[in-house]
Short mmCIF file of C-alpha atoms and ligand atoms in Angstrom, two decimals:
data_model
loop_
_atom_site.label_atom_id
_atom_site.label_comp_id
_atom_site.label_asym_id
_atom_site.label_seq_id
_atom_site.Cartn_x
_atom_site.Cartn_y
_atom_site.Cartn_z
CA MET A 1 -7.96 1.68 -36.26
CA ASP A 2 -6.41 -0.67 -33.46
CA LEU A 3 -2.80 0.62 -32.44
CA ILE A 4 -1.97 -2.79 -30.78
CA GLU A 5 -2.79 -5.20 -33.62
CA ASP A 6 -3.71 -8.74 -33.35
CA LYS A 7 -4.12 -8.83 -29.47
CA LYS A 8 -4.63 -12.40 -29.02
CA PHE A 9 -1.23 -13.35 -29.86
CA GLN A 10 0.45 -10.23 -28.00
CA ASN A 11 2.42 -11.34 -24.91
CA ALA A 12 2.72 -8.01 -22.87
CA PHE A 13 5.73 -7.20 -20.59
CA LEU A 14 4.50 -4.49 -18.04
CA ILE A 15 6.87 -1.84 -16.89
CA TYR A 16 5.81 0.22 -13.81
CA VAL A 17 8.07 3.00 -13.24
CA SER A 18 7.60 5.33 -9.81
CA ILE A 19 9.32 8.38 -10.33
CA ASP A 20 10.04 10.17 -7.04
CA LEU A 21 9.86 13.43 -8.93
CA PHE A 22 6.22 13.10 -10.03
CA TYR A 23 5.05 11.82 -6.68
CA GLU A 24 2.10 13.92 -5.71
CA LYS A 25 -0.02 13.87 -2.52
CA ASN A 26 -2.94 13.04 -4.60
CA GLU A 27 -1.31 10.13 -6.29
CA LEU A 28 -3.27 6.82 -6.23
CA GLU A 29 -2.49 4.00 -3.82
CA ASN A 30 -3.75 1.30 -6.05
CA ASP A 31 -2.16 3.18 -9.10
CA TYR A 32 -0.27 -0.18 -10.12
CA ASP A 33 -3.48 -2.08 -9.97
CA GLU A 34 -5.13 0.35 -12.26
CA PHE A 35 -2.30 -0.03 -14.65
CA LYS A 36 -2.51 -3.64 -14.73
CA SER A 37 -6.29 -3.13 -15.22
CA LEU A 38 -6.12 -1.14 -18.21
CA VAL A 39 -3.85 -3.82 -19.78
CA ILE A 40 -6.27 -6.53 -19.00
CA SER A 41 -9.03 -4.30 -20.41
CA SER A 42 -7.20 -3.78 -23.54
CA GLY A 43 -7.21 -7.64 -24.09
CA LEU A 44 -3.53 -8.14 -23.75
CA ASP A 45 -1.97 -11.09 -21.98
CA ILE A 46 0.19 -10.28 -19.26
CA LYS A 47 3.15 -12.33 -19.42
CA ASP A 48 5.34 -10.54 -16.60
CA CYS A 49 5.67 -7.27 -14.76
CA ARG A 50 8.66 -5.28 -13.29
CA ASN A 51 8.31 -2.18 -10.91
CA LEU A 52 11.07 0.15 -11.12
CA ASN A 53 12.06 3.16 -8.97
CA GLN A 54 13.95 6.16 -10.23
CA LYS A 55 14.24 9.90 -8.99
CA ILE A 56 13.93 11.36 -12.12
CA PRO A 57 13.11 9.98 -15.85
CA SER A 58 15.74 9.85 -18.28
CA ILE A 59 15.34 12.29 -21.21
CA ASN A 60 16.40 10.05 -23.87
CA THR A 61 14.76 6.73 -22.89
CA PHE A 62 12.61 7.70 -20.11
CA ILE A 63 13.92 4.52 -18.09
CA THR A 64 17.59 5.08 -16.70
CA LYS A 65 20.51 2.95 -18.07
CA GLY A 66 20.97 0.67 -15.04
CA ASN A 67 17.40 -0.35 -15.00
CA LEU A 68 17.49 -0.73 -18.72
CA GLU A 69 20.18 -3.20 -18.58
CA ASN A 70 18.65 -5.23 -15.94
CA LEU A 71 15.36 -5.22 -18.04
CA LYS A 72 17.01 -6.55 -20.86
CA LEU A 73 18.37 -9.44 -19.30
CA GLN A 74 14.88 -10.21 -17.69
CA ILE A 75 13.04 -10.03 -21.11
CA LEU A 76 15.75 -11.71 -22.99
CA ASP A 77 14.59 -15.30 -22.85
CA LYS A 78 10.94 -14.65 -22.37
CA ASP A 79 8.07 -14.85 -25.17
CA ILE A 80 7.21 -11.15 -25.02
CA ASP A 81 5.84 -9.20 -28.05
CA ILE A 82 5.19 -5.94 -26.40
CA LEU A 83 6.57 -3.68 -23.63
CA ILE A 84 3.95 -1.31 -21.74
CA ILE A 85 4.90 1.45 -19.53
CA ASN A 86 2.88 3.34 -17.19
CA HIS A 87 3.74 6.92 -18.27
CA GLU A 88 3.40 9.12 -21.01
CA LEU A 89 6.57 9.02 -23.37
CA ASN A 90 7.56 11.39 -25.88
CA ALA A 91 7.92 10.36 -29.45
CA SER A 92 11.87 9.89 -29.30
CA GLN A 93 11.76 7.98 -25.89
CA THR A 94 9.55 5.58 -27.53
CA ARG A 95 11.70 5.25 -30.67
CA ASN A 96 14.81 4.80 -28.50
CA LEU A 97 13.11 2.21 -26.41
CA GLU A 98 12.15 0.27 -29.04
CA LYS A 99 15.53 0.16 -30.69
CA TYR A 100 16.95 -0.66 -27.28
CA PHE A 101 14.63 -3.76 -27.02
CA ASN A 102 13.73 -4.21 -30.72
CA LYS A 103 10.19 -4.61 -29.31
CA ARG A 104 7.24 -2.56 -29.65
CA VAL A 105 6.51 -0.13 -26.98
CA ILE A 106 3.29 1.28 -25.83
CA ASP A 107 2.98 3.98 -23.31
CA LYS A 108 -0.15 4.91 -21.11
CA THR A 109 -1.75 7.22 -23.62
CA GLU A 110 -1.69 4.68 -26.22
CA LEU A 111 -2.92 1.99 -24.13
CA ILE A 112 -5.87 4.22 -23.17
CA LEU A 113 -6.24 5.23 -26.94
CA ASP A 114 -6.31 1.41 -27.96
CA ILE A 115 -9.03 0.70 -25.29
CA PHE A 116 -11.03 3.39 -26.71
CA ALA A 117 -10.71 2.24 -30.11
CA SER A 118 -11.97 -1.21 -29.33
CA ARG A 119 -14.77 -0.01 -27.50
CA ALA A 120 -16.33 2.55 -29.43
CA SER A 121 -19.18 1.47 -31.18
CA SER A 122 -21.50 4.37 -32.28
CA HIS A 123 -20.77 6.67 -35.48
CA ILE A 124 -19.71 9.50 -33.19
CA GLY A 125 -17.85 7.56 -30.70
CA LYS A 126 -15.62 5.91 -33.60
CA LEU A 127 -14.85 9.37 -35.02
CA GLN A 128 -14.02 10.80 -31.91
CA VAL A 129 -11.31 7.93 -31.06
CA GLU A 130 -9.84 8.04 -34.53
CA LEU A 131 -9.38 11.85 -34.19
CA ALA A 132 -7.88 11.40 -30.75
CA GLN A 133 -5.49 8.71 -32.52
CA LEU A 134 -4.44 10.72 -35.36
CA LYS A 135 -3.71 13.46 -33.15
CA HIS A 136 -1.43 11.28 -30.99
CA LEU A 137 0.04 9.92 -34.04
CA SER A 138 0.80 13.54 -35.52
CA THR A 139 2.68 14.01 -32.33
CA ARG A 140 4.97 11.23 -33.33
CA LEU A 141 5.58 11.81 -36.83
CA ILE A 142 9.36 13.02 -36.63
CA ARG A 143 12.17 12.48 -39.26
CA GLY A 144 13.29 8.97 -39.99
CA TRP A 145 10.73 7.26 -38.05
CA THR A 146 6.92 7.28 -38.55
CA HIS A 147 3.92 4.76 -38.01
CA LEU A 148 2.82 5.21 -41.29
CA GLU A 149 6.01 4.49 -42.88
CA ARG A 150 5.92 1.09 -41.20
CA GLN A 151 2.29 0.25 -42.03
CA LYS A 152 1.68 1.20 -45.22
CA GLY A 153 5.29 2.03 -46.75
CA GLY A 154 4.04 5.01 -48.07
CA ILE A 155 4.06 3.71 -51.70
CA GLY A 156 1.99 5.73 -54.09
CA LEU A 157 0.76 8.01 -51.46
CA ARG A 158 3.71 10.69 -51.75
CA GLY A 159 3.14 13.88 -53.72
CA PRO A 160 5.56 15.17 -56.16
CA GLY A 161 8.93 16.47 -54.36
CA GLU A 162 7.42 15.32 -50.99
CA THR A 163 9.41 13.54 -48.28
CA GLN A 164 7.88 10.82 -46.55
CA LEU A 165 7.55 12.77 -43.53
CA GLU A 166 5.66 15.55 -45.35
CA THR A 167 3.23 13.16 -47.07
CA ASP A 168 2.40 11.59 -43.84
CA ARG A 169 1.93 15.15 -42.18
CA ARG A 170 -0.34 16.12 -45.30
CA LEU A 171 -2.60 12.96 -45.12
CA ILE A 172 -2.90 13.02 -41.62
CA GLY A 173 -3.85 16.63 -41.51
CA LYS A 174 -6.52 15.90 -44.40
CA ARG A 175 -8.08 13.15 -42.58
CA ILE A 176 -8.26 15.11 -39.25
CA LYS A 177 -10.08 17.95 -41.32
CA ARG A 178 -12.60 15.39 -42.82
CA LEU A 179 -13.18 14.02 -39.23
CA ASN A 180 -13.56 17.46 -37.48
CA GLU A 181 -16.32 18.35 -40.29
CA ARG A 182 -18.14 14.99 -39.83
CA LEU A 183 -18.30 15.33 -36.21
CA GLU A 184 -19.49 18.90 -36.43
CA LYS A 185 -22.37 17.44 -38.29
CA SER A 186 -23.13 14.97 -35.99
CA HIS A 187 -23.02 17.36 -32.90
CA LYS A 188 -25.37 19.78 -34.91
CA GLN A 189 -27.99 17.10 -34.59
CA LYS A 190 -27.41 16.66 -31.12
CA GLU A 191 -27.94 20.24 -30.62
CA ILE A 192 -31.36 20.02 -32.17
CA ASN A 193 -32.23 17.18 -29.80
CA ARG A 194 -31.32 19.17 -27.06
CA TYR A 195 -33.58 22.24 -28.22
CA SER A 196 -36.52 19.67 -28.03
CA ARG A 197 -35.59 18.39 -24.59
CA LYS A 198 -35.64 21.97 -23.21
CA LYS A 199 -39.02 22.72 -24.91
CA SER A 200 -40.62 19.42 -23.48
CA ARG A 201 -39.04 20.74 -20.03
CA ASN A 202 -37.52 17.37 -19.11
CA LYS A 203 -34.58 18.05 -16.89
CA LEU A 204 -31.53 16.28 -17.74
CA VAL A 205 -29.51 14.59 -14.92
CA ALA A 206 -25.95 13.14 -15.98
CA LEU A 207 -24.25 10.36 -14.34
CA VAL A 208 -20.61 11.11 -14.22
CA GLY A 209 -17.42 9.48 -12.29
CA TYR A 210 -14.20 7.62 -12.43
CA THR A 211 -14.36 4.67 -14.51
CA ASN A 212 -15.87 1.47 -13.11
CA ALA A 213 -17.61 3.37 -10.13
CA GLY A 214 -21.14 2.06 -11.16
CA LYS A 215 -22.71 4.37 -13.29
CA THR A 216 -24.10 2.14 -16.00
CA THR A 217 -25.37 -0.16 -13.10
CA LEU A 218 -27.09 2.63 -11.46
CA PHE A 219 -28.31 4.12 -14.80
CA ASN A 220 -30.03 0.70 -15.66
CA LYS A 221 -31.75 0.96 -12.28
CA LEU A 222 -33.15 4.23 -12.65
CA THR A 223 -34.28 3.67 -16.28
CA GLU A 224 -34.83 0.23 -16.30
CA SER A 225 -32.51 -0.45 -19.12
CA SER A 226 -29.85 -2.76 -19.97
CA GLN A 227 -26.76 -1.21 -20.93
CA LEU A 228 -23.90 -3.06 -20.48
CA ALA A 229 -22.16 -2.86 -16.98
CA GLU A 230 -18.98 -4.88 -16.54
CA ASP A 231 -15.75 -4.99 -14.38
CA LYS A 232 -13.69 -3.63 -17.07
CA LEU A 233 -12.18 -0.05 -17.39
CA PHE A 234 -14.07 2.13 -19.81
CA ALA A 235 -17.12 -0.30 -20.25
CA THR A 236 -19.22 2.85 -21.49
CA LEU A 237 -17.82 4.96 -23.95
CA ASP A 238 -21.10 6.51 -25.75
CA SER A 239 -23.35 8.56 -23.73
CA VAL A 240 -27.01 7.04 -23.57
CA THR A 241 -29.93 9.05 -22.44
CA ARG A 242 -33.26 7.68 -21.35
CA LYS A 243 -36.24 8.78 -19.67
CA ASN A 244 -36.67 8.21 -15.90
CA LYS A 245 -39.28 5.27 -15.42
CA HIS A 246 -39.86 5.61 -11.61
CA PRO A 247 -43.31 7.28 -10.67
CA LYS A 248 -41.72 9.00 -7.85
CA TYR A 249 -39.41 11.16 -9.92
CA GLY A 250 -40.44 14.24 -11.76
CA PRO A 251 -40.03 14.62 -15.85
CA ILE A 252 -36.36 13.67 -15.79
CA LEU A 253 -33.98 12.21 -18.51
CA PHE A 254 -30.96 10.38 -17.16
CA SER A 255 -27.81 10.35 -19.19
CA ASP A 256 -24.82 7.66 -18.79
CA THR A 257 -21.47 9.07 -19.72
CA VAL A 258 -17.90 7.94 -20.30
CA GLY A 259 -15.92 7.24 -17.17
CA PHE A 260 -12.96 9.57 -16.33
CA ILE A 261 -9.43 8.25 -15.18
CA SER A 262 -6.30 9.86 -13.91
CA ASP A 263 -3.88 11.11 -16.78
CA LEU A 264 -6.76 10.95 -19.10
CA PRO A 265 -4.80 11.66 -22.64
CA THR A 266 -5.33 15.52 -23.64
CA GLN A 267 -5.92 14.13 -27.25
CA LEU A 268 -9.00 12.23 -25.66
CA VAL A 269 -10.28 15.05 -23.54
CA GLU A 270 -10.34 17.13 -26.77
CA SER A 271 -11.88 14.92 -28.86
CA PHE A 272 -14.60 13.98 -26.66
CA LYS A 273 -15.22 17.41 -25.95
CA ALA A 274 -18.15 17.74 -27.93
CA THR A 275 -19.68 14.87 -26.15
CA LEU A 276 -18.70 15.91 -22.90
CA ASP A 277 -20.07 19.57 -23.69
CA GLU A 278 -23.64 17.51 -23.31
CA LEU A 279 -22.73 17.67 -19.64
CA THR A 280 -22.94 21.38 -19.97
CA ALA A 281 -26.66 20.97 -20.77
CA ALA A 282 -26.97 19.14 -17.38
CA ASP A 283 -29.52 20.31 -14.71
CA LEU A 284 -27.90 18.24 -12.21
CA LEU A 285 -24.78 15.74 -12.06
CA LEU A 286 -24.71 12.44 -10.02
CA HIS A 287 -21.11 11.89 -9.30
CA VAL A 288 -20.91 8.23 -8.82
CA VAL A 289 -18.17 7.15 -6.66
CA ASP A 290 -16.88 3.45 -5.61
CA ILE A 291 -16.75 4.19 -1.81
CA HIS A 292 -15.09 0.69 -1.35
CA ASP A 293 -12.29 1.99 -3.38
CA VAL A 294 -9.09 2.91 -1.02
CA ASP A 295 -8.60 5.59 -3.59
CA TYR A 296 -12.09 7.01 -3.65
CA ARG A 297 -11.22 10.59 -2.25
CA THR A 298 -8.27 11.10 -4.74
CA LYS A 299 -10.46 9.83 -7.61
CA ILE A 300 -13.37 12.34 -6.40
CA GLN A 301 -10.80 15.28 -6.80
CA LYS A 302 -9.32 14.01 -10.24
CA VAL A 303 -12.91 13.58 -11.50
CA ASN A 304 -13.66 17.24 -10.06
CA ASN A 305 -10.67 18.38 -11.95
CA ILE A 306 -11.87 17.14 -15.31
CA LEU A 307 -15.36 18.60 -14.60
CA SER A 308 -13.89 21.94 -13.88
CA ASP A 309 -11.69 21.80 -17.22
CA ILE A 310 -15.00 21.09 -19.00
CA GLY A 311 -16.44 24.09 -17.52
CA VAL A 312 -19.36 22.38 -15.65
CA SER A 313 -18.12 22.53 -12.04
CA ASN A 314 -21.02 25.12 -11.28
CA ILE A 315 -24.00 22.54 -12.09
CA PRO A 316 -25.22 21.25 -8.99
CA GLN A 317 -24.02 17.81 -7.80
CA ILE A 318 -25.01 14.99 -5.88
CA ILE A 319 -22.33 12.43 -4.60
CA VAL A 320 -23.70 8.86 -4.88
CA ASN A 321 -21.40 6.58 -2.78
CA ASN A 322 -22.26 3.53 -4.62
CA LYS A 323 -21.05 -0.20 -3.43
CA CYS A 324 -21.99 0.22 0.10
CA ASP A 325 -22.94 -3.37 0.00
CA LEU A 326 -19.05 -3.98 0.23
CA LEU A 327 -18.58 -1.65 3.58
CA ASP A 328 -19.80 -2.89 7.03
CA SER A 329 -22.60 -0.71 8.38
CA SER A 330 -20.50 0.90 11.08
CA LYS A 331 -17.98 2.26 8.43
CA ILE A 332 -20.83 3.70 6.55
CA LYS A 333 -22.40 5.28 9.54
CA GLN A 334 -19.19 6.99 10.34
CA LEU A 335 -18.85 8.29 6.80
CA LYS A 336 -22.50 9.37 6.77
CA ASN A 337 -21.70 12.27 9.33
CA ARG A 338 -19.79 14.27 6.70
CA LYS A 339 -21.73 17.04 5.75
CA GLN A 340 -22.27 17.31 1.97
CA ASN A 341 -24.75 16.88 -0.68
CA GLU A 342 -24.40 13.12 -0.77
CA VAL A 343 -26.19 9.72 -0.77
CA PHE A 344 -25.26 6.15 0.08
CA LEU A 345 -26.51 3.18 -1.63
CA SER A 346 -25.69 0.12 -3.69
CA ALA A 347 -26.72 0.25 -7.36
CA GLU A 348 -26.29 -3.40 -7.88
CA ASN A 349 -27.46 -5.19 -4.67
CA GLY A 350 -29.76 -2.32 -3.49
CA ASN A 351 -33.29 -1.25 -4.34
CA LYS A 352 -33.90 1.71 -2.07
CA PHE A 353 -33.19 4.93 -3.64
CA GLU A 354 -35.59 6.85 -1.78
CA ASP A 355 -32.81 9.26 -0.57
CA LEU A 356 -31.58 9.78 -3.93
CA ARG A 357 -35.06 10.39 -5.14
CA SER A 358 -36.00 13.05 -2.65
CA LYS A 359 -32.51 14.74 -3.18
CA ILE A 360 -32.93 14.92 -7.06
CA ASN A 361 -36.56 16.02 -6.58
CA MET A 362 -35.68 18.78 -4.15
CA ILE A 363 -32.57 20.06 -6.30
CA LEU A 364 -34.59 20.06 -9.66
CA PHE A 365 -37.88 20.90 -8.79
CA ASN A 366 -37.80 22.21 -5.09
CA GLY A 367 -39.91 19.17 -4.11
CA ILE A 368 -42.84 17.68 -5.88
CA TYR A 369 -46.52 18.51 -6.18
CA LYS A 370 -48.77 15.64 -6.64
CA GLY A 371 -52.69 16.49 -6.68
CA TRP A 372 -55.22 17.97 -8.84
CA ILE A 373 -55.25 21.51 -10.48
CA SER A 374 -58.16 22.86 -12.44
CA ILE A 375 -57.97 24.97 -15.92
CA GLU A 376 -60.64 26.81 -17.70
CA LYS A 377 -62.35 25.30 -20.67
CA ASN A 378 -60.65 27.67 -23.27
CA MET A 379 -57.14 26.81 -21.75
CA GLY A 380 -56.44 23.58 -24.19
CA ASN A 381 -52.74 24.91 -24.77
CA VAL A 382 -52.10 24.75 -21.02
CA ARG A 383 -53.53 21.35 -20.88
CA SER A 384 -51.36 20.30 -23.69
CA SER A 385 -48.23 21.31 -22.34
CA LEU A 386 -48.89 19.75 -19.08
CA PHE A 387 -49.38 16.36 -21.52
CA ASP A 388 -46.00 17.32 -23.25
CA MET A 389 -44.25 17.79 -19.75
CA GLY A 390 -45.26 14.05 -19.09
CA CYS A 391 -46.81 14.98 -15.79
CA VAL A 392 -50.50 14.16 -16.21
CA LYS A 393 -51.68 11.11 -14.33
CA GLU A 394 -55.50 11.49 -14.66
CA GLU A 395 -58.02 13.74 -16.06
CA LYS A 396 -61.62 14.72 -15.56
CA ILE A 397 -63.89 17.15 -17.39
CA SER A 398 -67.04 18.72 -15.68
CA GLN A 399 -70.09 19.55 -17.17
CA CYS A 400 -69.40 23.06 -17.67
CA GLY A 401 -66.35 22.24 -19.81
CA LYS A 402 -63.93 23.06 -16.80
CA MET A 403 -60.79 20.64 -16.70
CA PHE A 404 -59.25 18.91 -13.74
CA VAL A 405 -55.99 17.40 -14.19
CA LYS A 406 -54.24 15.14 -11.64
CA ILE A 407 -50.58 16.23 -12.04
CA LYS A 408 -47.13 15.32 -10.46
CA ILE A 409 -45.03 18.47 -10.99
CA GLY A 410 -42.05 20.45 -9.40
CA ASN A 411 -43.12 23.03 -6.94
CA ASP A 412 -40.94 25.53 -9.04
CA GLU A 413 -42.82 24.54 -12.15
CA LEU A 414 -46.11 24.61 -10.27
CA ASN A 415 -45.46 28.19 -9.13
CA GLU A 416 -44.80 29.18 -12.68
CA LEU A 417 -47.89 27.83 -13.84
CA LEU A 418 -50.09 29.48 -10.94
CA ASP A 419 -49.21 32.83 -12.34
CA ILE A 420 -51.63 31.93 -15.22
CA LYS A 421 -54.95 33.14 -14.70
CA GLY A 422 -57.59 30.34 -14.69
CA PHE A 423 -54.87 27.81 -13.32
CA GLU A 424 -55.43 26.72 -9.73
CA VAL A 425 -54.71 23.95 -7.25
CA CYS A 426 -57.75 22.08 -5.93
CA HIS A 427 -58.68 19.19 -3.91
CA ASP A 428 -60.25 15.95 -4.52
CA LYS A 429 -63.35 16.90 -2.70
CA ASP A 430 -63.83 20.10 -4.86
CA ILE A 431 -64.06 17.96 -7.83
CA LEU A 432 -66.50 15.76 -6.35
CA LEU A 433 -68.76 18.10 -4.62
CA LYS A 434 -68.36 21.26 -6.78
CA HIS A 435 -68.65 19.66 -10.25
CA TYR A 436 -70.39 16.32 -10.44
N1 LIG B 501 -20.60 -4.77 -5.14
C1 LIG B 501 -21.08 -3.82 -6.19
N2 LIG B 501 -20.95 -4.03 -7.27
C2 LIG B 501 -21.26 -2.77 -7.97
C3 LIG B 501 -22.20 -2.03 -7.69
N3 LIG B 501 -22.48 -1.32 -8.66
C4 LIG B 501 -21.75 -1.63 -9.66
N4 LIG B 501 -20.90 -2.88 -9.32
C5 LIG B 501 -19.76 -3.53 -10.42
O1 LIG B 501 -18.74 -2.63 -10.47
C6 LIG B 501 -18.46 -2.81 -12.06
C7 LIG B 501 -18.38 -1.50 -12.76
O2 LIG B 501 -19.83 -1.10 -12.85
P1 LIG B 501 -20.26 -0.22 -14.14
O3 LIG B 501 -21.72 -0.01 -13.97
O4 LIG B 501 -19.94 -0.85 -15.38
O5 LIG B 501 -19.26 1.20 -13.98
P2 LIG B 501 -19.23 2.41 -14.87
O6 LIG B 501 -18.84 3.44 -13.85
O7 LIG B 501 -20.44 2.47 -15.75
O8 LIG B 501 -17.61 2.17 -15.34
P3 LIG B 501 -17.33 2.75 -16.98
O9 LIG B 501 -18.41 2.52 -17.99
O10 LIG B 501 -16.33 1.68 -17.48
O11 LIG B 501 -16.90 3.96 -16.73
C8 LIG B 501 -19.17 -3.89 -12.48
O12 LIG B 501 -18.88 -5.22 -12.24
C9 LIG B 501 -20.58 -3.82 -11.48
O13 LIG B 501 -21.20 -5.34 -11.45
C10 LIG B 501 -22.71 -2.09 -6.15
O14 LIG B 501 -23.46 -1.25 -5.82
N5 LIG B 501 -21.93 -2.95 -5.40
MG1 LIG B 502 -20.23 2.48 -17.80
#
């Protein structure tokens, strides 16, 4: 369900309002550019933009009277179909603006919802976006003006004795209930998948971060995948999980996730909660940051706020400062002095991820053991769990049936296995001298 229909023909006029009252320290310097990128990402054609300054928003129309009159004159002779404003408006403000300009008015929430709607491709993704849109729509249902009324005219939908408004509410309520049920079913399946991962003892590393930071680009390098990475906001909507392909990592699954943005609509956070809940299962978060972005510090903070809302701020985190190819080496040197669990790299133009690898291995496995172990011949179950964990590199069986297995495994896990009687670490020469 696209909120903004027939985008090809939609000429957009952007209204960027700076409100002194809303100005906080952690406001983005490039907030205006981000707003423009959102509009471009939604596929609309930007015909013109205006920057306005106000002390406070007007209660009825958000934009103050003087500003409105000026805008009307500027829009008058232009071929504009749609007005887009960089704030969240309430239903009556939108309605009043639409009446005043006699044009469709889209606020920031609707814009983001629309981008999500056009990007969602998986079954779950589509359900989640539709749910968010309906929740948003239900807040807009007020007497005498509804989207449904305009779209369908409500013919044949109304129940006996119902007003149009009641019918709309009932239909939306019903659809929301059905969507919730279908989502619950899909997430049950995900829980089963999560359970089998735990059993296989693969560690889960989730890539998180602000939209356009380079998560998918890094994910593709780490897993030798070819997911779509683009210079667009919200290129990724559906999380994808793949096994690590690099021999220097332990048994790890990497998961690419949806990017965050400041003022992420609450309906979206709620609807995507189940997907984001997957993050709660992660053993480690790679927080990908575009270090070249002037707002990178504020964006780290915004991402951390959302992570804390989802309840995953206690999961260990490595800050991956990406796009280092766009910075001078002297600048990077200067940044490297900070004391934090962080790495500096270029996902797109680099191929040296040694630092990242060793940090991941250290956090997840307390370092990695690579070498031979021996197990007694009656311990086939231990051998098969080593295979299940994907850590067996080579295997030899002595004449007396004792098994020698070359493994690559985290030190923590190796320590657990060493508690088993008959499981021992040994050296190459032991195998060659004693048993062959
Ligand atoms: N110069 C440079 N560009 C990069 C680097 N990594 C990613 N990019 C570019 O940054 C843009 C965004 O990359 P993505 O990997 O799609 O970013 P993302 O974080 O997955 O974005 P969303 O899925 O939208 O949240 C693309 O145009 C990439 O080519 C890098 O190391 N250097
Ligand atoms: Mg992505």
